[in-house]
Amino acid sequence: EPEVTQTPSHQVTQMGQEVILRCVPISNHLYFYWYRQILGQKVEFLVSFYNNEISEKSEIFDDQFSVERPDGSNFTLKIRSTKLEDSAMYFCASSATEAKQETQYFGPGTRLLVL
Amino acid sequence: QQQVKQSPQSLIVQKGGISIINCAYENTAFDYFPWYQQFPGKGPALLIAIRPDVSEKKEGRFTISFNKSAKQFSLHIMDSQPGDSATYFCAAYASGGGNKLTFGTGTQLKVEL
């Protein structure tokens, strides 16, 4: 069964450093998402992406965040200058269409720790 | 108003028992309600979903009950098994809200032998 993959599984960085989280969505999917889950809290939407542009973003997704689909397979989330409060599990997801009944498939996540 | 409230935070059920997780919402624009199951070290995976024009949906041992007037919905796991031990999230989509999922706070279910 096709699945969403994410690398790295764990990332430790110093505050103020840039990090890039990588995702390979399911190959025939067109809609891509990033969510995050701070330890012990709910999963929160960050951004959705379609046709090489952001469809929607949350208030969490400020100027420190950016997304990119640099080639036909990867989908990346960049945090320019990490803060302690960026420590969380980051999930990439993809779906075939934007229909609400369309399942979003989640990757296993990248655990980011900012020191 | 965008929140989905979920309870309980954790739940311990004996094998063979019924697990019940409840969610409530306020935003009447929410019109599709999936439940996700998450095992440790894995991302959330869709378990079952319901539209608000349906009061109940059953798939195997998993049933969603939906009360539109009360703006509440719940997941029932019949004949709970140790393999059901996971974190369960209710979620909601809003019409006109793009395709972002709004998640509840999660319920850690443990099914004991």
PDB file of N, CA and C in Angstrom, chain A residues 31 33 35 37 40-45 48 55-58 89 91 95 97-109, chain B residues 2-4 9 31-32 36 38 41-46 51 87 89 93-106:
ATOM      1  N   TYR A  31      -2.615  17.149  -3.390  1.00  0.00           N
ATOM      2  CA  TYR A  31      -2.768  18.106  -2.295  1.00  0.00           C
ATOM      3  C   TYR A  31      -1.866  17.678  -1.145  1.00  0.00           C
ATOM      4  N   TYR A  33      -0.032  18.693   2.776  1.00  0.00           N
ATOM      5  CA  TYR A  33      -0.308  19.398   4.029  1.00  0.00           C
ATOM      6  C   TYR A  33       0.842  19.190   5.011  1.00  0.00           C
ATOM      7  N   TYR A  35       1.092  19.388   9.289  1.00  0.00           N
ATOM      8  CA  TYR A  35       0.462  19.549  10.596  1.00  0.00           C
ATOM      9  C   TYR A  35       1.563  19.410  11.642  1.00  0.00           C
ATOM     10  N   GLN A  37       2.228  18.553  16.030  1.00  0.00           N
ATOM     11  CA  GLN A  37       1.656  18.091  17.299  1.00  0.00           C
ATOM     12  C   GLN A  37       2.683  18.338  18.399  1.00  0.00           C
ATOM     13  N   GLY A  40       1.819  15.959  23.804  1.00  0.00           N
ATOM     14  CA  GLY A  40       0.676  15.931  24.700  1.00  0.00           C
ATOM     15  C   GLY A  40      -0.492  16.782  24.266  1.00  0.00           C
ATOM     16  N   GLN A  41      -0.354  17.447  23.117  1.00  0.00           N
ATOM     17  CA  GLN A  41      -1.430  18.317  22.643  1.00  0.00           C
ATOM     18  C   GLN A  41      -2.030  17.772  21.348  1.00  0.00           C
ATOM     19  N   LYS A  42      -3.002  18.501  20.823  1.00  0.00           N
ATOM     20  CA  LYS A  42      -3.687  18.020  19.634  1.00  0.00           C
ATOM     21  C   LYS A  42      -2.866  18.290  18.379  1.00  0.00           C
ATOM     22  N   VAL A  43      -3.231  17.618  17.329  1.00  0.00           N
ATOM     23  CA  VAL A  43      -2.630  17.844  16.025  1.00  0.00           C
ATOM     24  C   VAL A  43      -3.205  19.149  15.454  1.00  0.00           C
ATOM     25  N   GLU A  44      -2.306  20.032  14.999  1.00  0.00           N
ATOM     26  CA  GLU A  44      -2.739  21.349  14.506  1.00  0.00           C
ATOM     27  C   GLU A  44      -2.351  21.525  13.034  1.00  0.00           C
ATOM     28  N   PHE A  45      -3.265  22.061  12.255  1.00  0.00           N
ATOM     29  CA  PHE A  45      -3.007  22.358  10.850  1.00  0.00           C
ATOM     30  C   PHE A  45      -2.011  23.511  10.720  1.00  0.00           C
ATOM     31  N   SER A  48      -1.686  24.063   3.732  1.00  0.00           N
ATOM     32  CA  SER A  48      -2.012  23.165   2.636  1.00  0.00           C
ATOM     33  C   SER A  48      -1.440  23.755   1.347  1.00  0.00           C
ATOM     34  N   SER A  55      -2.492  26.894  -0.460  1.00  0.00           N
ATOM     35  CA  SER A  55      -3.949  27.021  -0.551  1.00  0.00           C
ATOM     36  C   SER A  55      -4.506  27.713   0.691  1.00  0.00           C
ATOM     37  N   GLU A  56      -3.970  27.321   1.825  1.00  0.00           N
ATOM     38  CA  GLU A  56      -4.442  27.871   3.081  1.00  0.00           C
ATOM     39  C   GLU A  56      -3.343  27.708   4.118  1.00  0.00           C
ATOM     40  N   LYS A  57      -3.278  28.636   5.053  1.00  0.00           N
ATOM     41  CA  LYS A  57      -2.310  28.515   6.139  1.00  0.00           C
ATOM     42  C   LYS A  57      -2.955  28.983   7.433  1.00  0.00           C
ATOM     43  N   SER A  58      -2.439  28.456   8.537  1.00  0.00           N
ATOM     44  CA  SER A  58      -2.954  28.847   9.842  1.00  0.00           C
ATOM     45  C   SER A  58      -2.130  30.016  10.380  1.00  0.00           C
ATOM     46  N   MET A  89       6.186  17.335  16.968  1.00  0.00           N
ATOM     47  CA  MET A  89       6.178  16.335  15.908  1.00  0.00           C
ATOM     48  C   MET A  89       5.515  16.989  14.698  1.00  0.00           C
ATOM     49  N   PHE A  91       3.929  16.445  11.019  1.00  0.00           N
ATOM     50  CA  PHE A  91       3.361  15.439  10.124  1.00  0.00           C
ATOM     51  C   PHE A  91       3.110  16.039   8.752  1.00  0.00           C
ATOM     52  N   SER A  95      -3.388  14.128  -0.090  1.00  0.00           N
ATOM     53  CA  SER A  95      -4.670  13.596  -0.530  1.00  0.00           C
ATOM     54  C   SER A  95      -4.754  13.728  -2.048  1.00  0.00           C
ATOM     55  N   THR A  97      -7.489  14.502  -3.856  1.00  0.00           N
ATOM     56  CA  THR A  97      -8.255  15.685  -4.247  1.00  0.00           C
ATOM     57  C   THR A  97      -8.470  16.533  -3.018  1.00  0.00           C
ATOM     58  N   GLU A  98      -9.162  17.653  -3.180  1.00  0.00           N
ATOM     59  CA  GLU A  98      -9.445  18.516  -2.030  1.00  0.00           C
ATOM     60  C   GLU A  98     -10.807  18.227  -1.418  1.00  0.00           C
ATOM     61  N   ALA A  99     -11.522  17.249  -1.968  1.00  0.00           N
ATOM     62  CA  ALA A  99     -12.842  16.933  -1.434  1.00  0.00           C
ATOM     63  C   ALA A  99     -12.732  16.532   0.027  1.00  0.00           C
ATOM     64  N   LYS A 100     -13.685  16.992   0.826  1.00  0.00           N
ATOM     65  CA  LYS A 100     -13.561  16.730   2.263  1.00  0.00           C
ATOM     66  C   LYS A 100     -13.657  15.244   2.569  1.00  0.00           C
ATOM     67  N   GLN A 101     -14.347  14.503   1.701  1.00  0.00           N
ATOM     68  CA  GLN A 101     -14.423  13.072   1.944  1.00  0.00           C
ATOM     69  C   GLN A 101     -13.153  12.346   1.529  1.00  0.00           C
ATOM     70  N   GLU A 102     -12.247  13.068   0.912  1.00  0.00           N
ATOM     71  CA  GLU A 102     -11.008  12.453   0.448  1.00  0.00           C
ATOM     72  C   GLU A 102     -10.079  12.274   1.638  1.00  0.00           C
ATOM     73  N   THR A 103      -9.622  11.069   1.819  1.00  0.00           N
ATOM     74  CA  THR A 103      -8.763  10.771   2.956  1.00  0.00           C
ATOM     75  C   THR A 103      -7.439  11.495   2.848  1.00  0.00           C
ATOM     76  N   GLN A 104      -7.030  12.096   3.948  1.00  0.00           N
ATOM     77  CA  GLN A 104      -5.670  12.613   4.044  1.00  0.00           C
ATOM     78  C   GLN A 104      -4.822  11.516   4.675  1.00  0.00           C
ATOM     79  N   TYR A 105      -3.754  11.159   3.982  1.00  0.00           N
ATOM     80  CA  TYR A 105      -2.848  10.132   4.465  1.00  0.00           C
ATOM     81  C   TYR A 105      -1.647  10.800   5.120  1.00  0.00           C
ATOM     82  N   PHE A 106      -1.377  10.393   6.350  1.00  0.00           N
ATOM     83  CA  PHE A 106      -0.318  11.016   7.134  1.00  0.00           C
ATOM     84  C   PHE A 106       0.957  10.182   7.108  1.00  0.00           C
ATOM     85  N   GLY A 107       2.085  10.876   7.095  1.00  0.00           N
ATOM     86  CA  GLY A 107       3.365  10.219   7.274  1.00  0.00           C
ATOM     87  C   GLY A 107       3.622   9.931   8.742  1.00  0.00           C
ATOM     88  N   PRO A 108       4.740   9.281   9.054  1.00  0.00           N
ATOM     89  CA  PRO A 108       5.051   8.889  10.428  1.00  0.00           C
ATOM     90  C   PRO A 108       5.547  10.044  11.292  1.00  0.00           C
ATOM     91  N   GLY A 109       5.874  11.168  10.646  1.00  0.00           N
ATOM     92  CA  GLY A 109       6.265  12.346  11.405  1.00  0.00           C
ATOM     93  C   GLY A 109       7.762  12.514  11.554  1.00  0.00           C
TER      94      GLY A 109
ATOM     95  N   GLN B   2     -13.671  27.356  16.508  1.00  0.00           N
ATOM     96  CA  GLN B   2     -13.063  26.406  15.614  1.00  0.00           C
ATOM     97  C   GLN B   2     -12.680  25.116  16.300  1.00  0.00           C
ATOM     98  N   GLN B   3     -12.847  25.060  17.633  1.00  0.00           N
ATOM     99  CA  GLN B   3     -12.362  23.905  18.367  1.00  0.00           C
ATOM    100  C   GLN B   3     -13.279  22.709  18.245  1.00  0.00           C
ATOM    101  N   VAL B   4     -12.658  21.548  18.430  1.00  0.00           N
ATOM    102  CA  VAL B   4     -13.392  20.311  18.618  1.00  0.00           C
ATOM    103  C   VAL B   4     -12.962  19.793  19.979  1.00  0.00           C
ATOM    104  N   GLN B   9      -9.717  12.142  28.183  1.00  0.00           N
ATOM    105  CA  GLN B   9      -8.324  12.266  27.751  1.00  0.00           C
ATOM    106  C   GLN B   9      -7.667  10.885  27.680  1.00  0.00           C
ATOM    107  N   ASP B  31     -18.864  20.022   8.525  1.00  0.00           N
ATOM    108  CA  ASP B  31     -19.835  19.154   7.864  1.00  0.00           C
ATOM    109  C   ASP B  31     -19.266  17.807   7.431  1.00  0.00           C
ATOM    110  N   TYR B  32     -18.157  17.436   8.005  1.00  0.00           N
ATOM    111  CA  TYR B  32     -17.624  16.097   7.754  1.00  0.00           C
ATOM    112  C   TYR B  32     -16.723  15.771   8.918  1.00  0.00           C
ATOM    113  N   TYR B  36      -9.507   9.516  13.526  1.00  0.00           N
ATOM    114  CA  TYR B  36      -8.190   9.008  13.208  1.00  0.00           C
ATOM    115  C   TYR B  36      -7.668   8.187  14.381  1.00  0.00           C
ATOM    116  N   GLN B  38      -4.072   6.595  15.978  1.00  0.00           N
ATOM    117  CA  GLN B  38      -2.620   6.790  15.924  1.00  0.00           C
ATOM    118  C   GLN B  38      -1.942   5.835  16.881  1.00  0.00           C
ATOM    119  N   GLY B  41       4.633   6.192  17.398  1.00  0.00           N
ATOM    120  CA  GLY B  41       5.632   6.243  16.343  1.00  0.00           C
ATOM    121  C   GLY B  41       5.064   6.312  14.939  1.00  0.00           C
ATOM    122  N   LYS B  42       3.765   6.385  14.823  1.00  0.00           N
ATOM    123  CA  LYS B  42       3.115   6.437  13.509  1.00  0.00           C
ATOM    124  C   LYS B  42       2.299   7.717  13.381  1.00  0.00           C
ATOM    125  N   GLY B  43       1.982   8.075  12.143  1.00  0.00           N
ATOM    126  CA  GLY B  43       1.084   9.196  11.933  1.00  0.00           C
ATOM    127  C   GLY B  43      -0.367   8.768  12.094  1.00  0.00           C
ATOM    128  N   PRO B  44      -1.267   9.725  12.270  1.00  0.00           N
ATOM    129  CA  PRO B  44      -2.695   9.387  12.360  1.00  0.00           C
ATOM    130  C   PRO B  44      -3.173   8.712  11.076  1.00  0.00           C
ATOM    131  N   ALA B  45      -4.041   7.731  11.224  1.00  0.00           N
ATOM    132  CA  ALA B  45      -4.601   7.013  10.077  1.00  0.00           C
ATOM    133  C   ALA B  45      -6.120   7.039  10.174  1.00  0.00           C
ATOM    134  N   LEU B  46      -6.775   7.320   9.044  1.00  0.00           N
ATOM    135  CA  LEU B  46      -8.238   7.383   9.029  1.00  0.00           C
ATOM    136  C   LEU B  46      -8.844   6.056   9.445  1.00  0.00           C
ATOM    137  N   ARG B  51     -20.917  11.903   7.758  1.00  0.00           N
ATOM    138  CA  ARG B  51     -21.508  13.185   7.367  1.00  0.00           C
ATOM    139  C   ARG B  51     -22.637  13.491   8.329  1.00  0.00           C
ATOM    140  N   THR B  87      -4.033   6.032  20.319  1.00  0.00           N
ATOM    141  CA  THR B  87      -4.640   7.338  20.557  1.00  0.00           C
ATOM    142  C   THR B  87      -5.651   7.605  19.456  1.00  0.00           C
ATOM    143  N   PHE B  89      -8.272  10.331  17.650  1.00  0.00           N
ATOM    144  CA  PHE B  89      -8.590  11.738  17.462  1.00  0.00           C
ATOM    145  C   PHE B  89      -9.880  11.864  16.670  1.00  0.00           C
ATOM    146  N   TYR B  93     -14.054  18.800   9.269  1.00  0.00           N
ATOM    147  CA  TYR B  93     -13.832  19.687   8.132  1.00  0.00           C
ATOM    148  C   TYR B  93     -14.932  20.736   8.134  1.00  0.00           C
ATOM    149  N   ALA B  94     -14.602  21.948   7.708  1.00  0.00           N
ATOM    150  CA  ALA B  94     -15.608  22.988   7.544  1.00  0.00           C
ATOM    151  C   ALA B  94     -15.793  23.308   6.069  1.00  0.00           C
ATOM    152  N   SER B  95     -17.019  23.394   5.640  1.00  0.00           N
ATOM    153  CA  SER B  95     -17.293  23.860   4.282  1.00  0.00           C
ATOM    154  C   SER B  95     -16.735  25.254   4.107  1.00  0.00           C
ATOM    155  N   GLY B  96     -16.028  25.471   3.029  1.00  0.00           N
ATOM    156  CA  GLY B  96     -15.419  26.772   2.808  1.00  0.00           C
ATOM    157  C   GLY B  96     -14.165  26.982   3.625  1.00  0.00           C
ATOM    158  N   GLY B  97     -13.797  25.947   4.383  1.00  0.00           N
ATOM    159  CA  GLY B  97     -12.602  26.069   5.222  1.00  0.00           C
ATOM    160  C   GLY B  97     -11.397  25.419   4.574  1.00  0.00           C
ATOM    161  N   GLY B  98     -11.463  25.310   3.276  1.00  0.00           N
ATOM    162  CA  GLY B  98     -10.368  24.629   2.600  1.00  0.00           C
ATOM    163  C   GLY B  98     -10.434  23.165   2.922  1.00  0.00           C
ATOM    164  N   ASN B  99      -9.345  22.500   2.952  1.00  0.00           N
ATOM    165  CA  ASN B  99      -9.354  21.088   3.267  1.00  0.00           C
ATOM    166  C   ASN B  99      -8.496  20.795   4.487  1.00  0.00           C
ATOM    167  N   LYS B 100      -8.476  21.715   5.426  1.00  0.00           N
ATOM    168  CA  LYS B 100      -7.731  21.476   6.649  1.00  0.00           C
ATOM    169  C   LYS B 100      -8.604  20.703   7.627  1.00  0.00           C
ATOM    170  N   LEU B 101      -7.966  19.829   8.352  1.00  0.00           N
ATOM    171  CA  LEU B 101      -8.616  19.087   9.421  1.00  0.00           C
ATOM    172  C   LEU B 101      -8.427  19.844  10.731  1.00  0.00           C
ATOM    173  N   THR B 102      -9.516  19.974  11.500  1.00  0.00           N
ATOM    174  CA  THR B 102      -9.427  20.478  12.864  1.00  0.00           C
ATOM    175  C   THR B 102      -9.564  19.280  13.780  1.00  0.00           C
ATOM    176  N   PHE B 103      -8.538  19.027  14.579  1.00  0.00           N
ATOM    177  CA  PHE B 103      -8.504  17.834  15.408  1.00  0.00           C
ATOM    178  C   PHE B 103      -8.967  18.122  16.821  1.00  0.00           C
ATOM    179  N   GLY B 104      -9.540  17.079  17.440  1.00  0.00           N
ATOM    180  CA  GLY B 104      -9.755  17.108  18.876  1.00  0.00           C
ATOM    181  C   GLY B 104      -8.440  16.853  19.590  1.00  0.00           C
ATOM    182  N   THR B 105      -8.500  16.863  20.911  1.00  0.00           N
ATOM    183  CA  THR B 105      -7.286  16.775  21.721  1.00  0.00           C
ATOM    184  C   THR B 105      -6.768  15.352  21.883  1.00  0.00           C
ATOM    185  N   GLY B 106      -7.527  14.356  21.459  1.00  0.00           N
ATOM    186  CA  GLY B 106      -7.041  12.984  21.500  1.00  0.00           C
ATOM    187  C   GLY B 106      -7.447  12.234  22.759  1.00  0.00           C
TER     188      GLY B 106
END
